[in-house]
Amino acid sequence: MSLAYVALGANLIEPVTQVRAALAALGEISETRVVSASSLYSTEAITADKQPDYVNAVAALETTLAPDALLTALFDIENRFGRQREYHHAPRTLDLDLLLYDEQIIDTPRLLV
């Protein structure tokens, strides 16, 4: 069993609701369970264009999925929540980032941890 940490963020379409629902969706990933989650935090968007503030959190997951498979599951959740990748730092309905996976250093074209 591996321990992974995932950052959650949203600043569109009721971000608090989006992040809470995303935490629940993380618990539905196969071979994975949420072992803890932080409080929700509001942070200012740091971009050139004016955006709503973000709601952020971090979740700790126990998983038997490989890092790349976990990343695929995170992208699937983002897509279900209507994530659009219009431009770098665009506002979003949901952003899930794999922050840590055990103590591994992962540097592939698809994943940097």
Short mmCIF file of C-alpha atoms in Angstrom, two decimals:
data_model
loop_
_atom_site.label_atom_id
_atom_site.label_comp_id
_atom_site.label_asym_id
_atom_site.label_seq_id
_atom_site.Cartn_x
_atom_site.Cartn_y
_atom_site.Cartn_z
CA MET A 1 0.00 0.00 0.00
CA SER A 2 1.35 3.40 -0.99
CA LEU A 3 0.63 6.79 0.51
CA ALA A 4 -0.16 9.62 -1.89
CA TYR A 5 -1.09 13.25 -1.32
CA VAL A 6 -3.42 15.07 -3.69
CA ALA A 7 -4.08 18.82 -3.83
CA LEU A 8 -7.62 19.89 -4.68
CA GLY A 9 -8.61 23.32 -5.94
CA ALA A 10 -11.53 25.06 -7.62
CA ASN A 11 -12.60 28.63 -8.31
CA LEU A 12 -15.65 28.17 -10.56
CA ILE A 13 -19.24 26.95 -10.03
CA GLU A 14 -19.51 26.86 -6.23
CA PRO A 15 -15.89 25.94 -5.43
CA VAL A 16 -16.64 24.76 -1.88
CA THR A 17 -19.21 22.31 -3.22
CA GLN A 18 -16.82 21.21 -5.99
CA VAL A 19 -13.94 20.49 -3.60
CA ARG A 20 -16.15 18.63 -1.12
CA ALA A 21 -17.64 16.51 -3.91
CA ALA A 22 -14.15 15.86 -5.28
CA LEU A 23 -13.03 14.59 -1.87
CA ALA A 24 -15.89 12.10 -2.00
CA ALA A 25 -14.93 11.14 -5.57
CA LEU A 26 -11.36 10.43 -4.47
CA GLY A 27 -12.78 7.81 -2.10
CA GLU A 28 -14.43 6.09 -5.07
CA ILE A 29 -11.16 5.45 -6.92
CA SER A 30 -10.54 1.73 -7.22
CA GLU A 31 -7.90 0.29 -4.85
CA THR A 32 -7.75 3.63 -3.04
CA ARG A 33 -9.10 5.13 0.16
CA VAL A 34 -8.96 8.62 1.63
CA VAL A 35 -7.23 8.42 5.02
CA SER A 36 -7.37 12.12 5.87
CA ALA A 37 -8.17 15.50 4.42
CA SER A 38 -7.28 19.03 5.39
CA SER A 39 -9.69 21.84 6.07
CA LEU A 40 -10.76 23.96 3.12
CA TYR A 41 -8.75 27.12 2.53
CA SER A 42 -9.47 30.19 0.44
CA THR A 43 -6.55 31.56 -1.56
CA GLU A 44 -6.25 34.44 -3.97
CA ALA A 45 -5.71 33.54 -7.62
CA ILE A 46 -2.21 34.57 -8.68
CA THR A 47 -2.70 35.35 -12.35
CA ALA A 48 -2.51 38.29 -14.71
CA ASP A 49 -6.27 38.19 -15.28
CA LYS A 50 -8.85 38.78 -12.54
CA GLN A 51 -10.23 35.48 -11.26
CA PRO A 52 -12.34 34.42 -8.29
CA ASP A 53 -10.46 33.15 -5.25
CA TYR A 54 -9.68 29.45 -5.05
CA VAL A 55 -10.88 26.95 -2.50
CA ASN A 56 -8.08 24.46 -1.77
CA ALA A 57 -7.51 21.33 0.29
CA VAL A 58 -5.15 18.35 0.46
CA ALA A 59 -6.09 14.70 0.84
CA ALA A 60 -3.95 11.76 1.92
CA LEU A 61 -4.74 8.54 0.05
CA GLU A 62 -3.72 4.95 0.57
CA THR A 63 -3.59 3.20 -2.77
CA THR A 64 -2.28 0.15 -4.54
CA LEU A 65 -2.48 1.96 -7.90
CA ALA A 66 0.78 2.87 -9.60
CA PRO A 67 1.44 6.63 -9.82
CA ASP A 68 0.50 6.84 -13.51
CA ALA A 69 -2.75 4.91 -12.93
CA LEU A 70 -3.61 7.20 -10.01
CA LEU A 71 -2.96 10.25 -12.19
CA THR A 72 -5.32 8.82 -14.82
CA ALA A 73 -8.00 8.41 -12.15
CA LEU A 74 -7.48 12.03 -11.05
CA PHE A 75 -7.83 13.26 -14.64
CA ASP A 76 -11.02 11.21 -14.98
CA ILE A 77 -12.48 12.95 -11.91
CA GLU A 78 -11.47 16.37 -13.24
CA ASN A 79 -13.22 15.57 -16.53
CA ARG A 80 -16.39 14.47 -14.73
CA PHE A 81 -16.38 17.84 -12.96
CA GLY A 82 -16.16 19.69 -16.26
CA ARG A 83 -12.48 20.65 -16.16
CA GLN A 84 -11.40 22.66 -19.21
CA ARG A 85 -7.72 23.29 -19.97
CA GLU A 86 -8.12 26.52 -21.95
CA TYR A 87 -4.77 28.07 -20.99
CA HIS A 88 -2.16 27.84 -18.24
CA HIS A 89 -3.61 29.07 -14.92
CA ALA A 90 -7.13 29.33 -16.36
CA PRO A 91 -10.02 29.36 -13.88
CA ARG A 92 -11.27 25.84 -13.22
CA THR A 93 -14.13 23.82 -11.87
CA LEU A 94 -11.64 21.38 -10.35
CA ASP A 95 -7.90 20.88 -10.27
CA LEU A 96 -6.37 17.72 -8.80
CA ASP A 97 -2.59 17.54 -8.47
CA LEU A 98 -0.61 14.52 -7.33
CA LEU A 99 1.83 16.11 -4.88
CA LEU A 100 3.60 13.11 -3.34
CA TYR A 101 3.63 9.37 -3.89
CA ASP A 102 5.45 7.58 -1.07
CA GLU A 103 8.99 8.94 -1.16
CA GLN A 104 9.39 8.46 -4.89
CA ILE A 105 10.88 10.98 -7.26
CA ILE A 106 8.95 10.66 -10.51
CA ASP A 107 9.99 12.58 -13.61
CA THR A 108 8.21 11.46 -16.77
CA PRO A 109 6.70 13.45 -19.63
CA ARG A 110 3.27 12.97 -18.00
CA LEU A 111 4.07 13.22 -14.29
CA LEU A 112 6.53 15.16 -12.13
CA VAL A 113 6.45 14.35 -8.41
#
